[in-house]
Structures are given as C-alpha cells and as structure tokens.
Amino acid sequence: WFDSLFPTNSMNESGTENVTERVEDFFSLWEVVADGRGSGRKRCNRPMAQEASKSNKQKRSNNGTIRSRRRDVTDEQEEQLSVRVKCGIIQLLTHLVVSSSSVQQAIYQPTGSESLALARRVLAAVLDEVDDSIVPLLSSSLPKAQTQTALNYLQLCYSCNQFILALSKSNEGIQMLRYQMRVESGKDGQTHWSHSAISCMALVLNSALSCAIGMEQEEFTPTWAADLTPYLNRIAEQCIAFFKTLQSFAHNQKRNSSKSKPPTFASLISEQHLVLLSCFQKLSTREHTANAVSGTSCLLWISDELKYDVQVMMEEALYDDV
C-alpha cells in the first residue's frame, strides 16, 4: 500500500488522477485519526448531505478497529500519538505537493471519488487543527507539565504552516487560501463562516507572540520555556514568509491584472488587519534580550533582515486602501 503511493512507472493520460487518488487515500488516515478521537473535521467540505452520510458510515466502520486497539492507551498518550501521526501525514503531503508537478496540477481539481479538490479537503483539516488546538494552546499559559504537549503542537503547527506556504506558491492556491468555509457548530447542524487560511496565519502569529511575551513577563521566566524558542522562532519566520508572499502576489496582480481594482495587500489581510498590524509592531521592536536589567532572553525574536521586511509590510498595510 505504501509503495503504491509513490508510482515509479511512467504515467499514462490518467496518471495524474491516479496519483491524486493515492494521495487522497493517504490523507484519509488523518480523517480516521481525527474521528477516532471524536473530533472529525468541522469545516464543511462536502456540499451534498448524502455524500457526507456515506463517508461518515465508512469512517465509523474503520474507527471501530482503531478504538479497539487503543483501549489500554491513556488519553494523554493517545493525544500525543495522534498529533505525531498528523504531523507525519501533513509533512509527506506537503513534500508531494512541492516536489511533484503532477500533484501540483491535480490537487485543485475534483476527482472521481471526491466532489471537492484534495487541496481544499486537506486545507479544511489543517485549519480545523489550527482553530481548535494550536491557537487556543498558545493563547493560554503553559505550565511545565504541558511542555511536551506544547512542543508536539508547535511541531504540528510548523508542519501545517508548511502546507499553507506550499499552496501560496500558486495563484490557485492563494485564491483557495482566501476562502472562508462553512463550519458546523454543534449537533443541530447549524453552520457559520470560518476564518480563511490568511486569517488563521495571522492568529497563529499573534498567539505565538502572546505565548512568548506572556512567559517573558513572569517574574522568573521558566528555564524549560527556552525549549519552545526554536519552534516559536520558526513559526514566526514562516508567518512572515507567508505574508511576504501575499504582498508579492498583490504587487504582481497590480502590474499584470486586467481588473480595474486588483486586490491590495491590505485587502488580502483585511480579516485580521488590526491583529496583524499589532504583530508587525511587536516583531519590529523585539530584541534578543527581553529584560535589560535581569538579562532575560527573548523566547521569540527575528533577524534584522526580517524586521525590515515586517516594517515594509506594516507601512504598506497602513497606507493601502482596504
């Protein structure tokens, strides 16, 4: 099964679709892991109720086996295992998107087995993880007992960001990242509009900053908090790279688009405009040493080169018309 995910033979005319279907089969592991914990994807990515019902029946039959194997596993161990499995899945999917031209072309197209494109299905799962787990975790205080949990989720956050960055390399991907999806809210089946991926990336950056600043402001910054620094810095760098990509996209649209009013950088980030401006302001003023008196080190900082990029984006976001 695993070898079939990576075909080595030359593809025929239907080869692209076959590759995408294999990748979809691999992504279904994420769905089984998520549903095994009682929290399947919330974002509505199936327009037909019958299709959703059919899919859920199949998942439930798979979940029975999964649950039976987990009887003796504690909730904490199960959560950590689930996060690591998801991390591996999204890393491999991102690698396929980046390295395979056939997958790049096919992920935005529906296949025979699914009514929606693979990219949108994966993005829905990634954004649910960001909304439900990553942002809430980073937005709260982290006791020492949760260090390993925090590290696992930071690694998952990094992997999710890499997938979003991979989508942002194409115009089709950026258009998808601008979408707001419908989100199921409770058992009554009611829905509301979710954050877009662009909005979620702003919230990730904001929560990572809040996590770092919150621990730095304690009387004594916990020594174990330094373990979070490499992850927090990488996540901040990813977010900056993502918004730089959006800025370049807006500039290219202005030069090449036939539209009378192409999207500006400010309009692309309008969902979280104030939040992102606040993040840019904090990033541009952070130094390696958080407290000059005690000599306490920052848990999150960026290079001078990235600070310059942040300042340029902040000025453009301030003065562009939304």
PDB file of C-alpha atoms in Angstrom:
ATOM      1  CA  TRP A   1       0.000   0.000   0.000  1.00  0.00           C
ATOM      2  CA  PHE A   2       2.726   2.465   0.999  1.00  0.00           C
ATOM      3  CA  ASP A   3       4.768   1.779  -2.144  1.00  0.00           C
ATOM      4  CA  SER A   4       1.691   2.344  -4.317  1.00  0.00           C
ATOM      5  CA  LEU A   5       1.570   5.942  -3.052  1.00  0.00           C
ATOM      6  CA  PHE A   6       4.776   6.672  -4.975  1.00  0.00           C
ATOM      7  CA  PRO A   7       4.413   5.277  -8.515  1.00  0.00           C
ATOM      8  CA  THR A   8       7.734   4.699 -10.279  1.00  0.00           C
ATOM      9  CA  ASN A   9       6.397   3.770 -13.700  1.00  0.00           C
ATOM     10  CA  SER A  10       5.730   6.379 -16.368  1.00  0.00           C
ATOM     11  CA  MET A  11       2.163   7.660 -16.232  1.00  0.00           C
ATOM     12  CA  ASN A  12      -0.425   7.436 -18.951  1.00  0.00           C
ATOM     13  CA  GLU A  13      -3.073  10.069 -19.627  1.00  0.00           C
ATOM     14  CA  SER A  14      -4.948   9.146 -16.449  1.00  0.00           C
ATOM     15  CA  GLY A  15      -1.768   9.012 -14.379  1.00  0.00           C
ATOM     16  CA  THR A  16      -2.282  12.406 -12.742  1.00  0.00           C
ATOM     17  CA  GLU A  17      -5.699  11.447 -11.435  1.00  0.00           C
ATOM     18  CA  ASN A  18      -4.366   8.086 -10.183  1.00  0.00           C
ATOM     19  CA  VAL A  19      -1.594   9.823  -8.263  1.00  0.00           C
ATOM     20  CA  THR A  20      -4.066  12.245  -6.689  1.00  0.00           C
ATOM     21  CA  GLU A  21      -6.376   9.397  -5.672  1.00  0.00           C
ATOM     22  CA  ARG A  22      -3.456   7.653  -3.972  1.00  0.00           C
ATOM     23  CA  VAL A  23      -2.607  10.829  -2.104  1.00  0.00           C
ATOM     24  CA  GLU A  24      -6.282  11.135  -1.102  1.00  0.00           C
ATOM     25  CA  ASP A  25      -6.157   7.580   0.266  1.00  0.00           C
ATOM     26  CA  PHE A  26      -3.135   8.563   2.341  1.00  0.00           C
ATOM     27  CA  PHE A  27      -4.858  11.723   3.614  1.00  0.00           C
ATOM     28  CA  SER A  28      -7.815   9.587   4.772  1.00  0.00           C
ATOM     29  CA  LEU A  29      -5.517   8.393   7.580  1.00  0.00           C
ATOM     30  CA  TRP A  30      -5.729  11.909   9.038  1.00  0.00           C
ATOM     31  CA  GLU A  31      -9.527  11.690   8.946  1.00  0.00           C
ATOM     32  CA  VAL A  32      -9.515   8.303  10.708  1.00  0.00           C
ATOM     33  CA  VAL A  33      -7.147   9.567  13.418  1.00  0.00           C
ATOM     34  CA  ALA A  34      -9.244  12.696  13.959  1.00  0.00           C
ATOM     35  CA  ASP A  35     -12.569  10.830  14.077  1.00  0.00           C
ATOM     36  CA  GLY A  36     -11.042   8.203  16.369  1.00  0.00           C
ATOM     37  CA  ARG A  37     -10.666  10.991  18.917  1.00  0.00           C
ATOM     38  CA  GLY A  38     -14.262  12.083  18.420  1.00  0.00           C
ATOM     39  CA  SER A  39     -13.411  15.284  16.586  1.00  0.00           C
ATOM     40  CA  GLY A  40     -13.739  14.989  12.841  1.00  0.00           C
ATOM     41  CA  ARG A  41     -13.315  17.959  10.558  1.00  0.00           C
ATOM     42  CA  LYS A  42     -15.702  20.796  11.339  1.00  0.00           C
ATOM     43  CA  ARG A  43     -15.307  22.748   8.130  1.00  0.00           C
ATOM     44  CA  CYS A  44     -17.974  21.774   5.627  1.00  0.00           C
ATOM     45  CA  ASN A  45     -16.220  20.439   2.579  1.00  0.00           C
ATOM     46  CA  ARG A  46     -18.959  18.218   1.168  1.00  0.00           C
ATOM     47  CA  PRO A  47     -21.899  20.070  -0.406  1.00  0.00           C
ATOM     48  CA  MET A  48     -24.172  17.012  -0.567  1.00  0.00           C
ATOM     49  CA  ALA A  49     -25.662  15.608   2.641  1.00  0.00           C
ATOM     50  CA  GLN A  50     -25.873  12.103   1.150  1.00  0.00           C
ATOM     51  CA  GLU A  51     -22.169  12.080   0.383  1.00  0.00           C
ATOM     52  CA  ALA A  52     -21.344  13.176   3.905  1.00  0.00           C
ATOM     53  CA  SER A  53     -23.558  10.460   5.377  1.00  0.00           C
ATOM     54  CA  LYS A  54     -21.960   7.793   3.194  1.00  0.00           C
ATOM     55  CA  SER A  55     -18.475   8.939   4.137  1.00  0.00           C
ATOM     56  CA  ASN A  56     -19.273   9.018   7.861  1.00  0.00           C
ATOM     57  CA  LYS A  57     -20.551   5.426   7.767  1.00  0.00           C
ATOM     58  CA  GLN A  58     -17.310   4.288   6.214  1.00  0.00           C
ATOM     59  CA  LYS A  59     -15.275   6.214   8.793  1.00  0.00           C
ATOM     60  CA  ARG A  60     -17.267   4.759  11.679  1.00  0.00           C
ATOM     61  CA  SER A  61     -16.586   1.214  10.434  1.00  0.00           C
ATOM     62  CA  ASN A  62     -12.866   1.990  10.308  1.00  0.00           C
ATOM     63  CA  ASN A  63     -12.925   3.655  13.713  1.00  0.00           C
ATOM     64  CA  GLY A  64     -14.172   0.530  15.460  1.00  0.00           C
ATOM     65  CA  THR A  65     -10.859  -1.170  14.751  1.00  0.00           C
ATOM     66  CA  ILE A  66      -8.884   1.903  15.733  1.00  0.00           C
ATOM     67  CA  ARG A  67     -10.669   2.262  19.077  1.00  0.00           C
ATOM     68  CA  SER A  68     -10.292  -1.425  19.935  1.00  0.00           C
ATOM     69  CA  ARG A  69      -6.539  -1.102  19.609  1.00  0.00           C
ATOM     70  CA  ARG A  70      -6.444   1.936  21.898  1.00  0.00           C
ATOM     71  CA  ARG A  71      -8.249   0.560  24.938  1.00  0.00           C
ATOM     72  CA  ASP A  72      -5.141   0.474  27.111  1.00  0.00           C
ATOM     73  CA  VAL A  73      -3.717   3.800  25.946  1.00  0.00           C
ATOM     74  CA  THR A  74      -4.175   6.830  28.177  1.00  0.00           C
ATOM     75  CA  ASP A  75      -5.822   9.969  26.850  1.00  0.00           C
ATOM     76  CA  GLU A  76      -2.550  11.876  27.009  1.00  0.00           C
ATOM     77  CA  GLN A  77      -0.614   9.209  25.131  1.00  0.00           C
ATOM     78  CA  GLU A  78      -3.398   8.970  22.583  1.00  0.00           C
ATOM     79  CA  GLU A  79      -3.344  12.715  22.025  1.00  0.00           C
ATOM     80  CA  GLN A  80       0.430  12.793  21.590  1.00  0.00           C
ATOM     81  CA  LEU A  81       0.310   9.857  19.180  1.00  0.00           C
ATOM     82  CA  SER A  82      -2.495  11.494  17.202  1.00  0.00           C
ATOM     83  CA  VAL A  83      -0.543  14.748  16.892  1.00  0.00           C
ATOM     84  CA  ARG A  84       2.595  12.938  15.725  1.00  0.00           C
ATOM     85  CA  VAL A  85       0.681  10.911  13.137  1.00  0.00           C
ATOM     86  CA  LYS A  86      -0.977  14.052  11.782  1.00  0.00           C
ATOM     87  CA  CYS A  87       2.398  15.774  11.706  1.00  0.00           C
ATOM     88  CA  GLY A  88       3.890  12.982   9.611  1.00  0.00           C
ATOM     89  CA  ILE A  89       0.899  12.923   7.256  1.00  0.00           C
ATOM     90  CA  ILE A  90       0.939  16.653   6.540  1.00  0.00           C
ATOM     91  CA  GLN A  91       4.734  16.662   6.103  1.00  0.00           C
ATOM     92  CA  LEU A  92       4.531  13.935   3.474  1.00  0.00           C
ATOM     93  CA  LEU A  93       1.584  15.585   1.705  1.00  0.00           C
ATOM     94  CA  THR A  94       3.492  18.877   1.611  1.00  0.00           C
ATOM     95  CA  HIS A  95       6.534  17.110   0.161  1.00  0.00           C
ATOM     96  CA  LEU A  96       4.372  15.614  -2.594  1.00  0.00           C
ATOM     97  CA  VAL A  97       2.827  18.998  -3.419  1.00  0.00           C
ATOM     98  CA  VAL A  98       6.228  20.706  -3.573  1.00  0.00           C
ATOM     99  CA  SER A  99       8.142  18.009  -5.449  1.00  0.00           C
ATOM    100  CA  SER A 100       5.587  16.522  -7.863  1.00  0.00           C
ATOM    101  CA  SER A 101       4.373  18.621 -10.790  1.00  0.00           C
ATOM    102  CA  SER A 102       1.553  16.149 -11.451  1.00  0.00           C
ATOM    103  CA  VAL A 103       0.261  16.501  -7.884  1.00  0.00           C
ATOM    104  CA  GLN A 104       0.610  20.295  -8.106  1.00  0.00           C
ATOM    105  CA  GLN A 105      -1.643  20.303 -11.152  1.00  0.00           C
ATOM    106  CA  ALA A 106      -4.192  17.836  -9.821  1.00  0.00           C
ATOM    107  CA  ILE A 107      -4.779  18.849  -6.194  1.00  0.00           C
ATOM    108  CA  TYR A 108      -7.013  21.761  -7.192  1.00  0.00           C
ATOM    109  CA  GLN A 109      -9.295  19.569  -9.322  1.00  0.00           C
ATOM    110  CA  PRO A 110     -12.083  17.253  -8.058  1.00  0.00           C
ATOM    111  CA  THR A 111     -11.533  13.547  -8.701  1.00  0.00           C
ATOM    112  CA  GLY A 112     -13.997  10.794  -9.408  1.00  0.00           C
ATOM    113  CA  SER A 113     -14.142   9.734  -5.757  1.00  0.00           C
ATOM    114  CA  GLU A 114     -14.500  13.216  -4.235  1.00  0.00           C
ATOM    115  CA  SER A 115     -16.733  16.149  -5.080  1.00  0.00           C
ATOM    116  CA  LEU A 116     -14.157  18.697  -3.909  1.00  0.00           C
ATOM    117  CA  ALA A 117     -10.472  19.169  -4.643  1.00  0.00           C
ATOM    118  CA  LEU A 118      -7.898  17.439  -2.459  1.00  0.00           C
ATOM    119  CA  ALA A 119      -6.254  20.770  -1.623  1.00  0.00           C
ATOM    120  CA  ARG A 120      -9.471  22.058  -0.103  1.00  0.00           C
ATOM    121  CA  ARG A 121     -10.051  18.873   1.908  1.00  0.00           C
ATOM    122  CA  VAL A 122      -6.538  18.983   3.376  1.00  0.00           C
ATOM    123  CA  LEU A 123      -6.780  22.724   3.997  1.00  0.00           C
ATOM    124  CA  ALA A 124     -10.072  22.244   5.861  1.00  0.00           C
ATOM    125  CA  ALA A 125      -8.457  19.686   8.172  1.00  0.00           C
ATOM    126  CA  VAL A 126      -5.372  21.844   8.710  1.00  0.00           C
ATOM    127  CA  LEU A 127      -7.422  24.945   9.587  1.00  0.00           C
ATOM    128  CA  ASP A 128      -9.611  22.963  11.982  1.00  0.00           C
ATOM    129  CA  GLU A 129      -6.441  21.869  13.776  1.00  0.00           C
ATOM    130  CA  VAL A 130      -5.208  25.460  13.918  1.00  0.00           C
ATOM    131  CA  ASP A 131      -8.546  26.804  15.202  1.00  0.00           C
ATOM    132  CA  ASP A 132      -9.340  24.032  17.684  1.00  0.00           C
ATOM    133  CA  SER A 133      -5.946  23.098  19.101  1.00  0.00           C
ATOM    134  CA  ILE A 134      -2.947  25.222  18.139  1.00  0.00           C
ATOM    135  CA  VAL A 135      -4.214  28.778  18.658  1.00  0.00           C
ATOM    136  CA  PRO A 136      -6.039  28.002  21.973  1.00  0.00           C
ATOM    137  CA  LEU A 137      -2.962  26.206  23.329  1.00  0.00           C
ATOM    138  CA  LEU A 138      -0.583  29.056  22.518  1.00  0.00           C
ATOM    139  CA  SER A 139      -3.047  31.693  23.725  1.00  0.00           C
ATOM    140  CA  SER A 140      -3.087  30.284  27.277  1.00  0.00           C
ATOM    141  CA  SER A 141      -0.368  29.998  29.895  1.00  0.00           C
ATOM    142  CA  LEU A 142       1.731  26.852  29.563  1.00  0.00           C
ATOM    143  CA  PRO A 143       2.588  25.068  32.813  1.00  0.00           C
ATOM    144  CA  LYS A 144       5.694  22.884  32.931  1.00  0.00           C
ATOM    145  CA  ALA A 145       3.566  19.740  32.866  1.00  0.00           C
ATOM    146  CA  GLN A 146       2.385  20.665  29.373  1.00  0.00           C
ATOM    147  CA  THR A 147       5.835  21.236  27.885  1.00  0.00           C
ATOM    148  CA  GLN A 148       5.873  18.071  25.771  1.00  0.00           C
ATOM    149  CA  THR A 149       2.301  18.641  24.629  1.00  0.00           C
ATOM    150  CA  ALA A 150       3.177  22.199  23.635  1.00  0.00           C
ATOM    151  CA  LEU A 151       6.262  21.021  21.728  1.00  0.00           C
ATOM    152  CA  ASN A 152       4.196  18.424  19.846  1.00  0.00           C
ATOM    153  CA  TYR A 153       1.590  21.000  18.843  1.00  0.00           C
ATOM    154  CA  LEU A 154       4.261  23.531  17.872  1.00  0.00           C
ATOM    155  CA  GLN A 155       5.768  20.938  15.562  1.00  0.00           C
ATOM    156  CA  LEU A 156       2.309  20.234  14.125  1.00  0.00           C
ATOM    157  CA  CYS A 157       1.793  23.982  13.695  1.00  0.00           C
ATOM    158  CA  TYR A 158       5.085  24.209  11.800  1.00  0.00           C
ATOM    159  CA  SER A 159       4.024  21.343   9.518  1.00  0.00           C
ATOM    160  CA  CYS A 160       0.587  22.872   8.882  1.00  0.00           C
ATOM    161  CA  ASN A 161       2.217  26.210   8.057  1.00  0.00           C
ATOM    162  CA  GLN A 162       4.491  24.464   5.553  1.00  0.00           C
ATOM    163  CA  PHE A 163       1.449  23.087   3.716  1.00  0.00           C
ATOM    164  CA  ILE A 164      -0.171  26.530   3.615  1.00  0.00           C
ATOM    165  CA  LEU A 165       3.096  28.027   2.349  1.00  0.00           C
ATOM    166  CA  ALA A 166       3.188  25.374  -0.388  1.00  0.00           C
ATOM    167  CA  LEU A 167      -0.310  26.367  -1.519  1.00  0.00           C
ATOM    168  CA  SER A 168       0.657  30.049  -1.539  1.00  0.00           C
ATOM    169  CA  LYS A 169       3.219  29.440  -4.302  1.00  0.00           C
ATOM    170  CA  SER A 170       0.488  29.359  -6.960  1.00  0.00           C
ATOM    171  CA  ASN A 171      -2.325  31.749  -7.869  1.00  0.00           C
ATOM    172  CA  GLU A 172      -4.845  28.906  -7.492  1.00  0.00           C
ATOM    173  CA  GLY A 173      -3.546  28.224  -4.015  1.00  0.00           C
ATOM    174  CA  ILE A 174      -3.762  31.857  -2.917  1.00  0.00           C
ATOM    175  CA  GLN A 175      -7.338  32.080  -4.156  1.00  0.00           C
ATOM    176  CA  MET A 176      -8.156  28.997  -2.055  1.00  0.00           C
ATOM    177  CA  LEU A 177      -6.398  30.482   0.982  1.00  0.00           C
ATOM    178  CA  ARG A 178      -8.712  33.498   0.712  1.00  0.00           C
ATOM    179  CA  TYR A 179     -11.848  31.343   1.003  1.00  0.00           C
ATOM    180  CA  GLN A 180     -13.990  31.299   4.106  1.00  0.00           C
ATOM    181  CA  MET A 181     -15.551  27.880   4.654  1.00  0.00           C
ATOM    182  CA  ARG A 182     -18.754  26.957   6.422  1.00  0.00           C
ATOM    183  CA  VAL A 183     -18.207  25.468   9.893  1.00  0.00           C
ATOM    184  CA  GLU A 184     -20.546  23.077  11.669  1.00  0.00           C
ATOM    185  CA  SER A 185     -21.426  24.364  15.144  1.00  0.00           C
ATOM    186  CA  GLY A 186     -22.871  21.683  17.393  1.00  0.00           C
ATOM    187  CA  LYS A 187     -25.199  18.743  16.935  1.00  0.00           C
ATOM    188  CA  ASP A 188     -28.025  20.812  15.497  1.00  0.00           C
ATOM    189  CA  GLY A 189     -26.141  21.051  12.194  1.00  0.00           C
ATOM    190  CA  GLN A 190     -26.118  24.845  12.104  1.00  0.00           C
ATOM    191  CA  THR A 191     -23.166  26.461  10.378  1.00  0.00           C
ATOM    192  CA  HIS A 192     -21.312  29.745  10.339  1.00  0.00           C
ATOM    193  CA  TRP A 193     -18.466  31.202   8.313  1.00  0.00           C
ATOM    194  CA  SER A 194     -14.965  30.267   9.400  1.00  0.00           C
ATOM    195  CA  HIS A 195     -11.724  32.212   9.284  1.00  0.00           C
ATOM    196  CA  SER A 196      -9.844  31.994   6.000  1.00  0.00           C
ATOM    197  CA  ALA A 197      -6.366  30.477   5.929  1.00  0.00           C
ATOM    198  CA  ILE A 198      -4.918  34.004   5.694  1.00  0.00           C
ATOM    199  CA  SER A 199      -6.781  34.953   8.852  1.00  0.00           C
ATOM    200  CA  CYS A 200      -5.627  31.763  10.607  1.00  0.00           C
ATOM    201  CA  MET A 201      -1.990  32.521   9.812  1.00  0.00           C
ATOM    202  CA  ALA A 202      -2.386  35.951  11.411  1.00  0.00           C
ATOM    203  CA  LEU A 203      -3.929  34.322  14.502  1.00  0.00           C
ATOM    204  CA  VAL A 204      -1.080  31.794  14.670  1.00  0.00           C
ATOM    205  CA  LEU A 205       1.498  34.602  14.610  1.00  0.00           C
ATOM    206  CA  ASN A 206      -0.442  36.545  17.233  1.00  0.00           C
ATOM    207  CA  SER A 207      -0.802  33.549  19.566  1.00  0.00           C
ATOM    208  CA  ALA A 208       2.888  32.616  19.214  1.00  0.00           C
ATOM    209  CA  LEU A 209       3.829  36.178  20.179  1.00  0.00           C
ATOM    210  CA  SER A 210       1.353  36.161  23.080  1.00  0.00           C
ATOM    211  CA  CYS A 211       2.752  32.852  24.341  1.00  0.00           C
ATOM    212  CA  ALA A 212       6.342  34.148  24.280  1.00  0.00           C
ATOM    213  CA  ILE A 213       5.551  37.567  25.756  1.00  0.00           C
ATOM    214  CA  GLY A 214       3.367  36.087  28.485  1.00  0.00           C
ATOM    215  CA  MET A 215       6.145  33.836  29.778  1.00  0.00           C
ATOM    216  CA  GLU A 216       8.768  36.582  29.444  1.00  0.00           C
ATOM    217  CA  GLN A 217       6.685  38.895  31.606  1.00  0.00           C
ATOM    218  CA  GLU A 218       6.644  36.459  34.513  1.00  0.00           C
ATOM    219  CA  GLU A 219       8.928  37.404  37.379  1.00  0.00           C
ATOM    220  CA  PHE A 220      11.208  34.498  36.541  1.00  0.00           C
ATOM    221  CA  THR A 221      10.974  33.135  33.021  1.00  0.00           C
ATOM    222  CA  PRO A 222      10.796  29.324  33.398  1.00  0.00           C
ATOM    223  CA  THR A 223      14.024  27.649  32.296  1.00  0.00           C
ATOM    224  CA  TRP A 224      12.063  24.977  30.415  1.00  0.00           C
ATOM    225  CA  ALA A 225      10.400  27.686  28.322  1.00  0.00           C
ATOM    226  CA  ALA A 226      13.662  28.026  26.368  1.00  0.00           C
ATOM    227  CA  ASP A 227      12.809  24.661  24.754  1.00  0.00           C
ATOM    228  CA  LEU A 228       9.995  26.443  22.935  1.00  0.00           C
ATOM    229  CA  THR A 229      12.250  29.118  21.399  1.00  0.00           C
ATOM    230  CA  PRO A 230      13.361  27.279  18.222  1.00  0.00           C
ATOM    231  CA  TYR A 231       9.758  26.381  17.378  1.00  0.00           C
ATOM    232  CA  LEU A 232       8.351  29.821  18.139  1.00  0.00           C
ATOM    233  CA  ASN A 233      11.040  31.481  16.011  1.00  0.00           C
ATOM    234  CA  ARG A 234      10.487  29.134  13.067  1.00  0.00           C
ATOM    235  CA  ILE A 235       6.728  29.663  13.209  1.00  0.00           C
ATOM    236  CA  ALA A 236       7.184  33.445  13.264  1.00  0.00           C
ATOM    237  CA  GLU A 237       9.553  33.213  10.272  1.00  0.00           C
ATOM    238  CA  GLN A 238       7.020  31.054   8.402  1.00  0.00           C
ATOM    239  CA  CYS A 239       4.249  33.575   9.026  1.00  0.00           C
ATOM    240  CA  ILE A 240       6.437  36.450   7.834  1.00  0.00           C
ATOM    241  CA  ALA A 241       7.363  34.487   4.696  1.00  0.00           C
ATOM    242  CA  PHE A 242       3.681  33.784   4.083  1.00  0.00           C
ATOM    243  CA  PHE A 243       2.657  37.435   4.302  1.00  0.00           C
ATOM    244  CA  LYS A 244       5.624  38.452   2.130  1.00  0.00           C
ATOM    245  CA  THR A 245       4.283  36.009  -0.475  1.00  0.00           C
ATOM    246  CA  LEU A 246       0.859  37.656  -0.246  1.00  0.00           C
ATOM    247  CA  GLN A 247       2.488  41.060  -0.652  1.00  0.00           C
ATOM    248  CA  SER A 248       4.326  39.886  -3.787  1.00  0.00           C
ATOM    249  CA  PHE A 249       1.094  38.403  -5.129  1.00  0.00           C
ATOM    250  CA  ALA A 250      -0.674  41.758  -4.665  1.00  0.00           C
ATOM    251  CA  HIS A 251       2.167  43.579  -6.444  1.00  0.00           C
ATOM    252  CA  ASN A 252       2.076  41.124  -9.372  1.00  0.00           C
ATOM    253  CA  GLN A 253      -1.699  41.458  -9.631  1.00  0.00           C
ATOM    254  CA  LYS A 254      -1.370  45.234  -9.759  1.00  0.00           C
ATOM    255  CA  ARG A 255       1.171  45.016 -12.594  1.00  0.00           C
ATOM    256  CA  ASN A 256      -0.454  42.278 -14.647  1.00  0.00           C
ATOM    257  CA  SER A 257      -4.145  42.128 -13.811  1.00  0.00           C
ATOM    258  CA  SER A 258      -6.751  43.434 -16.237  1.00  0.00           C
ATOM    259  CA  LYS A 259      -9.112  44.169 -13.345  1.00  0.00           C
ATOM    260  CA  SER A 260      -9.842  47.821 -12.644  1.00  0.00           C
ATOM    261  CA  LYS A 261      -9.138  47.289  -8.940  1.00  0.00           C
ATOM    262  CA  PRO A 262      -6.878  44.269  -8.250  1.00  0.00           C
ATOM    263  CA  PRO A 263      -6.519  43.106  -4.626  1.00  0.00           C
ATOM    264  CA  THR A 264      -4.094  45.084  -2.484  1.00  0.00           C
ATOM    265  CA  PHE A 265      -2.009  43.664   0.337  1.00  0.00           C
ATOM    266  CA  ALA A 266      -4.250  45.456   2.828  1.00  0.00           C
ATOM    267  CA  SER A 267      -7.377  43.901   1.320  1.00  0.00           C
ATOM    268  CA  LEU A 268      -5.845  40.422   1.442  1.00  0.00           C
ATOM    269  CA  ILE A 269      -5.230  40.715   5.200  1.00  0.00           C
ATOM    270  CA  SER A 270      -8.418  42.673   5.952  1.00  0.00           C
ATOM    271  CA  GLU A 271      -9.955  39.893   8.118  1.00  0.00           C
ATOM    272  CA  GLN A 272      -7.244  40.355  10.749  1.00  0.00           C
ATOM    273  CA  HIS A 273      -5.914  43.755   9.701  1.00  0.00           C
ATOM    274  CA  LEU A 274      -5.549  45.205  13.215  1.00  0.00           C
ATOM    275  CA  VAL A 275      -4.271  41.951  14.719  1.00  0.00           C
ATOM    276  CA  LEU A 276      -1.591  41.685  12.061  1.00  0.00           C
ATOM    277  CA  LEU A 277      -0.541  45.320  12.413  1.00  0.00           C
ATOM    278  CA  SER A 278      -0.151  44.745  16.142  1.00  0.00           C
ATOM    279  CA  CYS A 279       2.011  41.669  15.441  1.00  0.00           C
ATOM    280  CA  PHE A 280       4.180  43.595  12.984  1.00  0.00           C
ATOM    281  CA  GLN A 281       4.653  46.358  15.552  1.00  0.00           C
ATOM    282  CA  LYS A 282       5.717  43.905  18.271  1.00  0.00           C
ATOM    283  CA  LEU A 283       8.059  41.999  15.969  1.00  0.00           C
ATOM    284  CA  SER A 284       9.789  45.132  14.724  1.00  0.00           C
ATOM    285  CA  THR A 285      10.656  46.246  18.265  1.00  0.00           C
ATOM    286  CA  ARG A 286      11.656  42.924  19.858  1.00  0.00           C
ATOM    287  CA  GLU A 287      15.273  42.424  20.832  1.00  0.00           C
ATOM    288  CA  HIS A 288      17.209  39.275  21.671  1.00  0.00           C
ATOM    289  CA  THR A 289      17.235  40.343  25.325  1.00  0.00           C
ATOM    290  CA  ALA A 290      13.738  40.826  26.730  1.00  0.00           C
ATOM    291  CA  ASN A 291      14.772  42.378  30.044  1.00  0.00           C
ATOM    292  CA  ALA A 292      17.908  44.532  30.042  1.00  0.00           C
ATOM    293  CA  VAL A 293      18.060  44.573  33.875  1.00  0.00           C
ATOM    294  CA  SER A 294      17.785  40.841  34.525  1.00  0.00           C
ATOM    295  CA  GLY A 295      19.300  39.803  31.195  1.00  0.00           C
ATOM    296  CA  THR A 296      16.368  37.513  30.459  1.00  0.00           C
ATOM    297  CA  SER A 297      16.429  36.263  26.887  1.00  0.00           C
ATOM    298  CA  CYS A 298      13.567  36.621  24.465  1.00  0.00           C
ATOM    299  CA  LEU A 299      11.666  33.458  23.661  1.00  0.00           C
ATOM    300  CA  LEU A 300      10.814  34.789  20.193  1.00  0.00           C
ATOM    301  CA  TRP A 301      12.815  37.169  18.019  1.00  0.00           C
ATOM    302  CA  ILE A 302      13.608  37.696  14.341  1.00  0.00           C
ATOM    303  CA  SER A 303      16.651  38.830  12.377  1.00  0.00           C
ATOM    304  CA  ASP A 304      17.238  42.440  11.329  1.00  0.00           C
ATOM    305  CA  GLU A 305      16.546  41.434   7.713  1.00  0.00           C
ATOM    306  CA  LEU A 306      13.116  40.066   8.653  1.00  0.00           C
ATOM    307  CA  LYS A 307      12.450  43.144  10.779  1.00  0.00           C
ATOM    308  CA  TYR A 308      12.967  45.267   7.681  1.00  0.00           C
ATOM    309  CA  ASP A 309      10.500  43.092   5.743  1.00  0.00           C
ATOM    310  CA  VAL A 310       7.997  43.402   8.582  1.00  0.00           C
ATOM    311  CA  GLN A 311       8.323  47.187   8.645  1.00  0.00           C
ATOM    312  CA  VAL A 312       7.783  47.398   4.869  1.00  0.00           C
ATOM    313  CA  MET A 313       4.643  45.242   5.129  1.00  0.00           C
ATOM    314  CA  MET A 314       3.379  47.278   8.073  1.00  0.00           C
ATOM    315  CA  GLU A 315       3.762  50.555   6.163  1.00  0.00           C
ATOM    316  CA  GLU A 316       2.011  49.132   3.106  1.00  0.00           C
ATOM    317  CA  ALA A 317      -0.836  47.730   5.222  1.00  0.00           C
ATOM    318  CA  LEU A 318      -1.254  51.094   6.909  1.00  0.00           C
ATOM    319  CA  TYR A 319      -1.375  53.240   3.786  1.00  0.00           C
ATOM    320  CA  ASP A 320      -3.056  50.966   1.226  1.00  0.00           C
ATOM    321  CA  ASP A 321      -6.781  51.280   0.680  1.00  0.00           C
ATOM    322  CA  VAL A 322      -8.519  48.175   2.010  1.00  0.00           C
TER     323      VAL A 322
END
